[in-house]
Coordinates of C-alpha atoms and ligand atoms in Angstrom, one line a residue:
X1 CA -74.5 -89.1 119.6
X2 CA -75.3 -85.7 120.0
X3 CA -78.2 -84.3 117.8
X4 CA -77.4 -81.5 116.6
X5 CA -78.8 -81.5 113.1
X6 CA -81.9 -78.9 113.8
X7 CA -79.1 -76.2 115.6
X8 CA -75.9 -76.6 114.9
X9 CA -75.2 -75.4 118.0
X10 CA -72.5 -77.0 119.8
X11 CA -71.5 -74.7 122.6
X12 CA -74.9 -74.1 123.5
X13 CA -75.1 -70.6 121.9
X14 CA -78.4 -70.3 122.0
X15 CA -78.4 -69.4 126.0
X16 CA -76.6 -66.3 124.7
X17 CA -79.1 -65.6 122.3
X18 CA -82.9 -64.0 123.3
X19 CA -86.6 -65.5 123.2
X20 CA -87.1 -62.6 120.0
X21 CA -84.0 -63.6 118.2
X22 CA -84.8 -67.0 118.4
X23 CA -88.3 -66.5 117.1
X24 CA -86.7 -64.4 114.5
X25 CA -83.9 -67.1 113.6
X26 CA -87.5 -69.7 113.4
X27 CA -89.7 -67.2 111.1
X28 CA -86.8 -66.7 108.5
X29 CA -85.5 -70.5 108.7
X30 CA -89.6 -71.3 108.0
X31 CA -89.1 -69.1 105.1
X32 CA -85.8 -70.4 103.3
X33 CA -87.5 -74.3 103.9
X34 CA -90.7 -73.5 102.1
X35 CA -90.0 -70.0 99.6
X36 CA -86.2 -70.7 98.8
X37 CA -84.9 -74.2 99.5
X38 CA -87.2 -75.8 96.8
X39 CA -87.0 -73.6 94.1
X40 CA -83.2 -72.4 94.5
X41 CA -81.4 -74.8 92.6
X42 CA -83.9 -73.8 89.7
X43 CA -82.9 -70.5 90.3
X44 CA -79.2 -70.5 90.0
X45 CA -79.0 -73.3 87.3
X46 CA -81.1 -70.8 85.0
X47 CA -79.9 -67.7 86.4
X48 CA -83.4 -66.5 87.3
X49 CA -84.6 -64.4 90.6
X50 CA -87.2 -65.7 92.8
X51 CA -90.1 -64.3 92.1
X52 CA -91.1 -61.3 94.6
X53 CA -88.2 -61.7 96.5
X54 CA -87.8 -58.5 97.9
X55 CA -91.2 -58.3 98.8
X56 CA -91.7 -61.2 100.6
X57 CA -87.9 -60.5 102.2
X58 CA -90.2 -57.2 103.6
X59 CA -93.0 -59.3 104.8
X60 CA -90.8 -60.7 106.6
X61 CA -89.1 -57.7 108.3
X62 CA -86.0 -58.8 107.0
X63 CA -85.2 -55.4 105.5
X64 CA -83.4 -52.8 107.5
X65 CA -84.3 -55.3 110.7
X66 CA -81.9 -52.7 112.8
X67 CA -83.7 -49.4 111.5
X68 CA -86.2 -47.7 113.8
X69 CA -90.1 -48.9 113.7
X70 CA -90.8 -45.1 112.3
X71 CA -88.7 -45.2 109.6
X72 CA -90.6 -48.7 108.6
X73 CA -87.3 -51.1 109.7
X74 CA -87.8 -53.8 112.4
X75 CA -86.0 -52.2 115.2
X76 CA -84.5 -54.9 116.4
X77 CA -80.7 -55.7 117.4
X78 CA -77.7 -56.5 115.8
X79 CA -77.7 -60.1 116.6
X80 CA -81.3 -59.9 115.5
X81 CA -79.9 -58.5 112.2
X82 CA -76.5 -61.3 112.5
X83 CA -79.3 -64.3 112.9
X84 CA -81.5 -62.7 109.9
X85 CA -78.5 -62.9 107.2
X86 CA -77.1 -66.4 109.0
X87 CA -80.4 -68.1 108.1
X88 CA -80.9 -66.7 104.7
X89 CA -77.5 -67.5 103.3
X90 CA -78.2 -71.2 104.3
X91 CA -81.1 -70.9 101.7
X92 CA -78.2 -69.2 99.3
X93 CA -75.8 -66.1 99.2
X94 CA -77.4 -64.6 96.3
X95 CA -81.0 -64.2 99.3
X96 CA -78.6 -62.9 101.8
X97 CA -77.2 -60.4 99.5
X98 CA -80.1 -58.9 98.5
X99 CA -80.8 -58.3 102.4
X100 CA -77.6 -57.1 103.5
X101 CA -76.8 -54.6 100.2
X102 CA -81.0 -53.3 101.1
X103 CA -80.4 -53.1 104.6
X104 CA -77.0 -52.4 105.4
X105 CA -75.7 -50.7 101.9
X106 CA -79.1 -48.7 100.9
X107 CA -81.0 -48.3 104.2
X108 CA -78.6 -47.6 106.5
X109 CA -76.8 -44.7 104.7
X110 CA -79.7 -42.9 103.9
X111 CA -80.6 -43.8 107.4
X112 CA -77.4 -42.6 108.8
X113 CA -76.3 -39.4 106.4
X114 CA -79.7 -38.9 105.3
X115 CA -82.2 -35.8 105.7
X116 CA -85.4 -36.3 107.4
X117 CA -87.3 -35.8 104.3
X118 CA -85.2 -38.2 102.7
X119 CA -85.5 -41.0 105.6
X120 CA -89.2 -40.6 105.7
X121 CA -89.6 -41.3 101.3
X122 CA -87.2 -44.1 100.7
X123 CA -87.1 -46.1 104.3
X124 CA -90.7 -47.1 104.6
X125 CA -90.8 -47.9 100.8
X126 CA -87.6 -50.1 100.9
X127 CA -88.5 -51.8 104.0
X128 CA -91.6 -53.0 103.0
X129 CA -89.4 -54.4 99.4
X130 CA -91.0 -51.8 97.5
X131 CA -88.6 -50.2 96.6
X132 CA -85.4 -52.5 95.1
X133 CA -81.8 -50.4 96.3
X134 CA -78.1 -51.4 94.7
X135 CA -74.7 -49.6 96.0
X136 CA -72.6 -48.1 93.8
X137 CA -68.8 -48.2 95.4
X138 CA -66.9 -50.1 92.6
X139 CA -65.8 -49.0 89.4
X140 CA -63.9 -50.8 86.5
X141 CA -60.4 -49.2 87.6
X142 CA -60.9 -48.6 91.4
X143 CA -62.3 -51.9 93.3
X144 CA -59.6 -52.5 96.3
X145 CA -59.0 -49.0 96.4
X146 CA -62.6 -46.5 96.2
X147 CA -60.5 -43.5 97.4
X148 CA -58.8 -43.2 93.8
X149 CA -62.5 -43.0 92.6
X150 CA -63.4 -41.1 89.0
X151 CA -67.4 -40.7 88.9
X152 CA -68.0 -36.5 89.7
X153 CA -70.7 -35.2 91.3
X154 CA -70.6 -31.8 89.9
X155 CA -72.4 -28.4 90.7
X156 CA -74.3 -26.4 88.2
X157 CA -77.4 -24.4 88.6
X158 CA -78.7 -25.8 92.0
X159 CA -78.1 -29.1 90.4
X160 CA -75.5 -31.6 90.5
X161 CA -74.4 -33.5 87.2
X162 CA -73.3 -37.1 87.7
X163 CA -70.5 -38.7 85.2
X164 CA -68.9 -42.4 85.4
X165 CA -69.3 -46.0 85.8
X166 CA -70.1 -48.1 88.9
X167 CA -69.3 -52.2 88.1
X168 CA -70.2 -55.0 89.4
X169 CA -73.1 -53.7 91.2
X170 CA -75.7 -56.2 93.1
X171 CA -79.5 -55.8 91.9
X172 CA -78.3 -53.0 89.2
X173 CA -80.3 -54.5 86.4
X174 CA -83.6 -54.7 88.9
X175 CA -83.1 -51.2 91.6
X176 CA -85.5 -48.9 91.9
X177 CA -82.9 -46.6 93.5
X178 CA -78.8 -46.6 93.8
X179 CA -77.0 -44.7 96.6
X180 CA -74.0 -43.7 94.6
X181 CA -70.7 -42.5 95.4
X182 CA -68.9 -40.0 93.9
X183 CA -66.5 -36.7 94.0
X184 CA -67.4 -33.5 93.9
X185 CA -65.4 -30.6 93.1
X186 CA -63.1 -29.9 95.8
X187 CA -62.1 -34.0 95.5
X188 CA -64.6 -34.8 98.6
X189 CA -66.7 -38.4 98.2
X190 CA -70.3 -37.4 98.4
X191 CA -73.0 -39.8 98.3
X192 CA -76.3 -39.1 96.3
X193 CA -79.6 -40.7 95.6
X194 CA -79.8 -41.7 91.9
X195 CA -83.8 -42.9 90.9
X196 CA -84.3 -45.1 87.8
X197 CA -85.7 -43.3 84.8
X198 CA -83.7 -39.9 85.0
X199 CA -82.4 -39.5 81.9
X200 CA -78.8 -40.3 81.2
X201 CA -79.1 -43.1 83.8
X202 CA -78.7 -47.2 82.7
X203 CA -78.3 -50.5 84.3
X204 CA -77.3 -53.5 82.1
X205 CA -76.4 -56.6 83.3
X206 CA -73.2 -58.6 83.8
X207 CA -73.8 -62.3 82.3
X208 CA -72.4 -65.1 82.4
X209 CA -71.7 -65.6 86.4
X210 CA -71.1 -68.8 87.4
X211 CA -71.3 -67.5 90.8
X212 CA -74.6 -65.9 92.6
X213 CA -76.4 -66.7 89.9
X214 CA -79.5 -66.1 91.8
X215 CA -78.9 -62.2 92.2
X216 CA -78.3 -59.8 89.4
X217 CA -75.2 -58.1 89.2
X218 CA -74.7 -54.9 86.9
X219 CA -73.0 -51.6 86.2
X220 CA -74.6 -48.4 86.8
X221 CA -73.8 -46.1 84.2
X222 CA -74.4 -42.1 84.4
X223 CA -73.7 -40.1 81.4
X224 CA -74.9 -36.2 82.5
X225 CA -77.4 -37.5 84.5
X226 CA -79.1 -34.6 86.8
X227 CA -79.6 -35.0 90.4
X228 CA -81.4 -33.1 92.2
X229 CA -80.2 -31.2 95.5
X230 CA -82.6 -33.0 97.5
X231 CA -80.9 -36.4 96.0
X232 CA -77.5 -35.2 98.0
X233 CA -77.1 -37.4 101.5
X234 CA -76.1 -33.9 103.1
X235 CA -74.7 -35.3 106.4
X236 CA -71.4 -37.4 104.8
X237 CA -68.3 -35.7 102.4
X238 CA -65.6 -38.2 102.5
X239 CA -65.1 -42.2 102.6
X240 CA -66.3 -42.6 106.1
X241 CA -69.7 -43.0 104.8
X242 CA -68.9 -46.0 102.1
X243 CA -66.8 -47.6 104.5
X244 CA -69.5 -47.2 107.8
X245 CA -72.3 -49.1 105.2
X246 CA -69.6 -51.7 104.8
X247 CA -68.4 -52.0 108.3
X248 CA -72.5 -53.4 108.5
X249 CA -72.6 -55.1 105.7
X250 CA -69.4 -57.0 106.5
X251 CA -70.9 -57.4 110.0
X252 CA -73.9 -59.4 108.4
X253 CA -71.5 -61.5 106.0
X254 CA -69.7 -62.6 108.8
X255 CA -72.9 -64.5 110.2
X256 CA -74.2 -65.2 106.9
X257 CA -71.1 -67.5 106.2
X258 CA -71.6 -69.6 108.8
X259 CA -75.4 -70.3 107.3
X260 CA -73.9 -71.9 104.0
X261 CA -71.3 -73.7 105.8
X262 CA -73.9 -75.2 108.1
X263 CA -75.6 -76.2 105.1
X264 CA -73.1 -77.9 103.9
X265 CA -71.8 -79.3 106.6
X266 CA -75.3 -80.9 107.7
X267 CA -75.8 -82.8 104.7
X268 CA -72.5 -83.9 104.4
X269 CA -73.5 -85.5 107.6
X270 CA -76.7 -87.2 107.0
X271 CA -75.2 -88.2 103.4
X272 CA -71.9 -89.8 105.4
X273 CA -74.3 -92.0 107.4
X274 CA -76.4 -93.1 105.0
X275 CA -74.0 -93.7 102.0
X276 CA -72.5 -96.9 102.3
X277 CA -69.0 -98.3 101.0
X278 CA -67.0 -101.2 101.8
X279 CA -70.1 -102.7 103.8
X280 CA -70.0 -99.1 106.0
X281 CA -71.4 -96.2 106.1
X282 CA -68.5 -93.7 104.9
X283 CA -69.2 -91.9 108.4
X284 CA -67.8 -95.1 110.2
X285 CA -64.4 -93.8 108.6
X286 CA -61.8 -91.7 109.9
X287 CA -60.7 -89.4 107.3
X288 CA -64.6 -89.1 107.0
X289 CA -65.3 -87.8 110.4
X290 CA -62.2 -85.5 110.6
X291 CA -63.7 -83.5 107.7
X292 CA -66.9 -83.7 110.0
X293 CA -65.0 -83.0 113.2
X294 CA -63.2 -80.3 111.8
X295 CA -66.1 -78.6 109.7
X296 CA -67.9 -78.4 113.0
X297 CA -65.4 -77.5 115.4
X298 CA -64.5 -74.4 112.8
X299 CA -68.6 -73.8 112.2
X300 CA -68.5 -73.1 116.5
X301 CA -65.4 -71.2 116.6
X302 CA -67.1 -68.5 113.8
X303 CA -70.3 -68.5 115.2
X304 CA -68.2 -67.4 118.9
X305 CA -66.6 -64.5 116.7
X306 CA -69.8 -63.3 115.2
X307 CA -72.0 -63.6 118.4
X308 CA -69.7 -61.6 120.4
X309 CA -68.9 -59.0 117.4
X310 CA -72.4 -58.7 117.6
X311 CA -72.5 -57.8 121.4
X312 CA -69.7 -55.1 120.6
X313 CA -71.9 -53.9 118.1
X314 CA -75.4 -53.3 120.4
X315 CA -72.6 -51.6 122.6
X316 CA -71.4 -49.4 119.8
X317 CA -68.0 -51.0 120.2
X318 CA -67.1 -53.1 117.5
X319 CA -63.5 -51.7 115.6
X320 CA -64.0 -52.2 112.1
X321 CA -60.6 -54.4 112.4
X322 CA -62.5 -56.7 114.3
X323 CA -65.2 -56.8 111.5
X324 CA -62.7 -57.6 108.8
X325 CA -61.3 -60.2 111.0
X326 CA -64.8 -62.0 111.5
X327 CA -65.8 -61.2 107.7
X328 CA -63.2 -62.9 106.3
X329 CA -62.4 -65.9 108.8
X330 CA -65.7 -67.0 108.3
X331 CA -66.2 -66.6 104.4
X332 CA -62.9 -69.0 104.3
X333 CA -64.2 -71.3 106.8
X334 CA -67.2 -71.7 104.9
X335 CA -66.0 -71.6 101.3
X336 CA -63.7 -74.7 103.0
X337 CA -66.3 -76.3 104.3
X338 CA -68.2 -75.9 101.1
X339 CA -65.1 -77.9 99.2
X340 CA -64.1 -80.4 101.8
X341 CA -68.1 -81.2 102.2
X342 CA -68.4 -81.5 98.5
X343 CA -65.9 -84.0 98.6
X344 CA -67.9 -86.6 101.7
X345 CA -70.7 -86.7 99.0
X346 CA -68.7 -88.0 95.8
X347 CA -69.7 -87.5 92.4
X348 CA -73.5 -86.7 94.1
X349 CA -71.9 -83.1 95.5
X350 CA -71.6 -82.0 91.7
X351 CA -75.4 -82.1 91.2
X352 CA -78.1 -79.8 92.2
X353 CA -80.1 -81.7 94.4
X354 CA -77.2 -81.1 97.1
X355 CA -76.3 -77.6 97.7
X356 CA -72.4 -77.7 98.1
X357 CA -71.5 -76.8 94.5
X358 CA -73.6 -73.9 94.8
X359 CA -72.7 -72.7 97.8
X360 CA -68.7 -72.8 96.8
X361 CA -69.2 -70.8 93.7
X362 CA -71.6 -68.1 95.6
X363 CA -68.4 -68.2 98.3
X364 CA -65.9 -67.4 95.4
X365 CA -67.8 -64.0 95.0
X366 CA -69.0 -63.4 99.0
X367 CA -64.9 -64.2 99.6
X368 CA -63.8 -61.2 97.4
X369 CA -67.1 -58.3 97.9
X370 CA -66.8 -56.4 100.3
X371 CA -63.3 -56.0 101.0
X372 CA -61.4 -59.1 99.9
X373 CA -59.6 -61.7 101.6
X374 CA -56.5 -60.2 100.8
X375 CA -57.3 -56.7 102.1
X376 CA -59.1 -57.7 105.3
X377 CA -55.7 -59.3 106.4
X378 CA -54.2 -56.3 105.4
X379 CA -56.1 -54.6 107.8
X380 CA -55.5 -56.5 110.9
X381 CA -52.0 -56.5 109.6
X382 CA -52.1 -52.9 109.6
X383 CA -54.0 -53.0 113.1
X384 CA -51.3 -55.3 114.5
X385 CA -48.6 -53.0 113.3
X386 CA -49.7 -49.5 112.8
X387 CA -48.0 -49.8 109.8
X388 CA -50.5 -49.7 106.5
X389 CA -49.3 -51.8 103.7
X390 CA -51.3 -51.1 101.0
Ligands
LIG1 C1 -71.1 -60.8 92.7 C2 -70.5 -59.5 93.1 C3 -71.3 -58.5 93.6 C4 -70.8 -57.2 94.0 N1 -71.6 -56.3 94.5 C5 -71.1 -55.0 94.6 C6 -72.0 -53.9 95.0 O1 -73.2 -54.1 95.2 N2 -71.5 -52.7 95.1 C7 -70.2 -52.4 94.9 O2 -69.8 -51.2 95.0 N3 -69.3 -53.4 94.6 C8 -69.7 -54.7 94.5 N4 -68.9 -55.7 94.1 C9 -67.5 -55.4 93.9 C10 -66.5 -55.9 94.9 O3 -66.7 -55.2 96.1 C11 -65.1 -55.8 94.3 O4 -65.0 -56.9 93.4 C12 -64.0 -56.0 95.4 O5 -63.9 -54.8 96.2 C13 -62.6 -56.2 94.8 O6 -62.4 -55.3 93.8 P1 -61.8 -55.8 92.3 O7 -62.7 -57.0 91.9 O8 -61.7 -54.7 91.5 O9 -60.4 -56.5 92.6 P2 -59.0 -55.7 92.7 O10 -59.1 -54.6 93.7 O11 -58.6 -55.4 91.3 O12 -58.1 -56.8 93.4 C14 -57.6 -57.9 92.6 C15 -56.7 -58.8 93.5 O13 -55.6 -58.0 94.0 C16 -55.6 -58.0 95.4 N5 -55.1 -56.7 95.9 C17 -55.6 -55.5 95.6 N6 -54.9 -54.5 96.2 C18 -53.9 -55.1 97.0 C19 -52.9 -54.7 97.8 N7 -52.7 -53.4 98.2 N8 -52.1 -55.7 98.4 C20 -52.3 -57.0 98.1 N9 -53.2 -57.4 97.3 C21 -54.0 -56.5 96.7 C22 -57.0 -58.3 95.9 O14 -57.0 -58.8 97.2 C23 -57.5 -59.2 94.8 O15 -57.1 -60.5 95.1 C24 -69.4 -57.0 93.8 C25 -68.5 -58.0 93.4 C26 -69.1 -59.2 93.0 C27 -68.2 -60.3 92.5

C-alpha cells in the first residue's frame, strides 16, 4: 500500500518542486495544523475570524510571497506563491482567500500600476498584515460582466469624487484599504486607493453566508467620497488592470483547490479503513475505493495542471485561457471531491469534527468568485473558437 497520506503526491511531484518550496509548503502546513486546523470549525460554525489572522499570515511571509524583498513581499516564485495558497486552503477557503485577495488582488496592483511613492507606503505595511486590503470589482448589477461598470471616478479641483456600490466584497467589513475600480469621465476603468475613515466611505457586512463563514464579506459603499490624486494607480486606464489581478488570483485558486480536496479526500481515507460495516472496513469495498481511486487520480491530474501553469508563469507565459482552464477544473474537482468524500463518511461527514461539509459550502462560493464556472468555459470556448459568446 502506498503511503501517501503525509503528500498526496502520487506522481512524485515533488522532484519538480525545489528544496525552498518545499520548506515553504512545511512552514505554512506547520501553521494550518497548529493556528487553523483546531480552531476552524469554531470559526465557521459562529461565523467568527481567527484572531490576528492577517498578521500572523505576514509572519509567515505568506502575503505578497511573489513581491520583491524591498517592497516587504517574500520574493519568491510562482509555485512558491501556488504551494502557499494549496496549503492554506486545506486549513479552509475562507484562510486562502484572505491571502490571495491581499497578495494577488491588493498587493499586486498597486505593485503593478502603482507609483513608487505609493509601492513604498502600502506594500511594506500590507505585507507584514498590517494593513487588511479588499478588491472592489463587483457591483450589485455588474458581477459576470465589470466592463458595464456604474461607480465614477470623477475630476474636480485636483481631486477625484468617488460615487457607487462594490458587493460582495472579501474583508470589506475589516480593510484598512480597498483598491477600487471605477470610470472616469471619458468611460475609462481607473483604479484608485480608497483608505477607511474618509468621509462618505462605509463597509457593512453581508450576513447570513452559509458559505466562507470564516472571512467577512461586504459592500463598499462611496457616497462623494474624495480621493486624493495621489490615491489614483496612475500606470492602468482600462480593464486590463482588474483582469491582470485576477489572472493571479485565479492562478492561486487553481492550487488552493487541490488543498481542500486533499483534505477531504485524506480523511475519507483513514475514515474508510477504520469504519467498519458488514464485518469490513467500508474501504474493503468497491464502490468505496472507486470514490477513493477516482478522487485521487483527479487530485494528480490538477496538481499536473497547476504545477506546470505555474512554470508558464515564472516564464511569463501563462495565457489567461490557460488560467481559467486550471481555475475552474480544479474548483470542480474539489467541490466533487468534497461531496463524493462526504458521502464515504456517512452521517459523521455532516458534523464538524470532519471538514467535508465545510469545505463544500466554501467551494460553492470559490466555484463562482473569480470568474465563474460558467464563464471560464466560456473563455476556452472562446479560445478554441475565436468566437466570444458572451
Ligand atoms: C464569498 C464571495 C466573495 C467575493 N469576493 C469578491 C471580492 O473580493 N471582490 C469582488 O470584486 N468580487 C467578489 N465576489 C464576487 C464574485 O466575483 C461574483 O459573484 C462573480 O463574478 C459572479 O457575479 P454574480 O454573482 O453577479 O453572478 P452573475 O454575473 O449575475 O451570474 C449569475 C449566473 O449567470 C451566469 N452567466 C452570466 N453571464 C453569462 C453568460 N454570458 N453566458 C452564460 N452564463 C452566464 C453565471 O455563470 C452565473 O451562473 C465574491 C463573491 C463571493 C460569493
Amino acid at each position: 500500500m502506498t503511503d501517501m497520506n503525509s503528500t498526496c503526491d502520487y506522481f512524485n511531484i515533488d522532484a519538480l518542486l525545489s528544496d525552498e518550496n518545499k520548506l515553504i509548503r512545511q512552514s505554512i502546513r506547520d501553521f494550518v495544523t497548529t493556528e487553523i486546523k483546531p480552531v476552524i470549525d469554531h470559526a465557521a460554525q459562529h461565523h467568527e475570524d481567527i484572531p490576528n489572522l492577517m498578521l500572523k499570515l505576514g509572519a509567515l511571509g505568506a502575503l505578497g510571497p511573489y513581491i520583491p524583498v524591498e517592497y516587504g513581499g517574500a520574493g519568491l516564485d510562482h509555485i512558491a506563491y501556488g504551494i502557499i495558497m494549496q496549503e492554506l486552503e486545506a486549513g479552509d477557503s475562507a484562510i486562502r482567500s484572505a491571502a490571495s485577495v491581499q497578495s494577488s488582488l491588493v498587493m499586486y496592483p498597486i505593485f503593478t500600476f502603482g507609483s513608487e511613492e505609493q509601492k513604498k507606503q502600502y506594500l511594506p505595511k500590507l505585507a507584514s498584515g498590517e494593513y487588511i486590503g479588499s478588491f472592489g470589482l463587483t457591483e450589485p448589477n455588474h458581477g459576470s460582466d465589470p466592463a458595464a461598470m456604474e461607480t465614477r471616478l470623477l475630476k474636480k479641483d485636483g481631486q477625484y469624487i468617488l460615487n457607487g456600490a462594490k458587493m460582495w466584497i472579501t474583508n470589506a467589513p475589516i480593510c484598512d484599504i480597498a483598491i477600487v475600480w471605477a470610470r472616469d469621465e471619458q468611460d475609462k476603468i481607473r483604479g484608485c486607493i480608497v483608505e477607511r475613515g474618509m468621509d462618505g466611505f462605509s463597509t457593512p457586512e453581508t450576513l447570513n453566508k452559509w458559505s466562507l463563514r470564516a472571512s467577512k464579506t461586504g459592500e463598499l459603499i462611496f457616497q462623494n467620497v474624495a480621493i486624493p490624486a495621489e490615491n489614483i494607480l496612475p500606470e492602468v486606464n482600462s480593464l486590463r488592470g482588474p483582469f491582470s489581478c485576477l489572472n493571479s488570483a485565479r492562478y492561486g485558486i487553481s492550487w488552493g483547490a487541490i488543498g481542500a480536496a486533499i483534505d477531504c479526500y485524506q480523511t475519507a481515507v483513514k475514515y474508510a479503513l477504520e469504519r467498519e460495516q458488514f464485518g469490513k472496513p467500508i474501504a474493503s469495498y468497491q464502490l468505496q475505493q472507486k470514490k477513493l481511486a477516482e478522487f485521487l487520480t483527479e487530485i494528480t491530474k490538477a496538481q499536473l495542471l497547476s504545477w506546470r501553469l505555474g512554470v508558464l508563469k515564472n516564464e511569463g507565459k501563462a495565457t489567461p485561457a490557460q488560467i481559467s482552464m486550471a481555475k475552474r477544473n480544479n474548483v470542480h474537482m474539489a467541490l466533487e471531491i468534497a461531496r463524493e468524500s462526504r458521502q464515504i463518511l456517512g452521517a459523521m461527514g455532516i458534523v464538524g469534527d470532519f471538514p467535508m461539509m465545510r469545505h463544500m459550502m466554501n467551494l460553492e462560493s470559490v466555484i463562482t468568485y473569480e470568474g465563474t464556472h460558467d464563464i471560464h468555459l466560456l473563455i476556452t470556448g472562446n479560445d478554441i473558437t475565436g468566437i466570444s459568446s458572451f
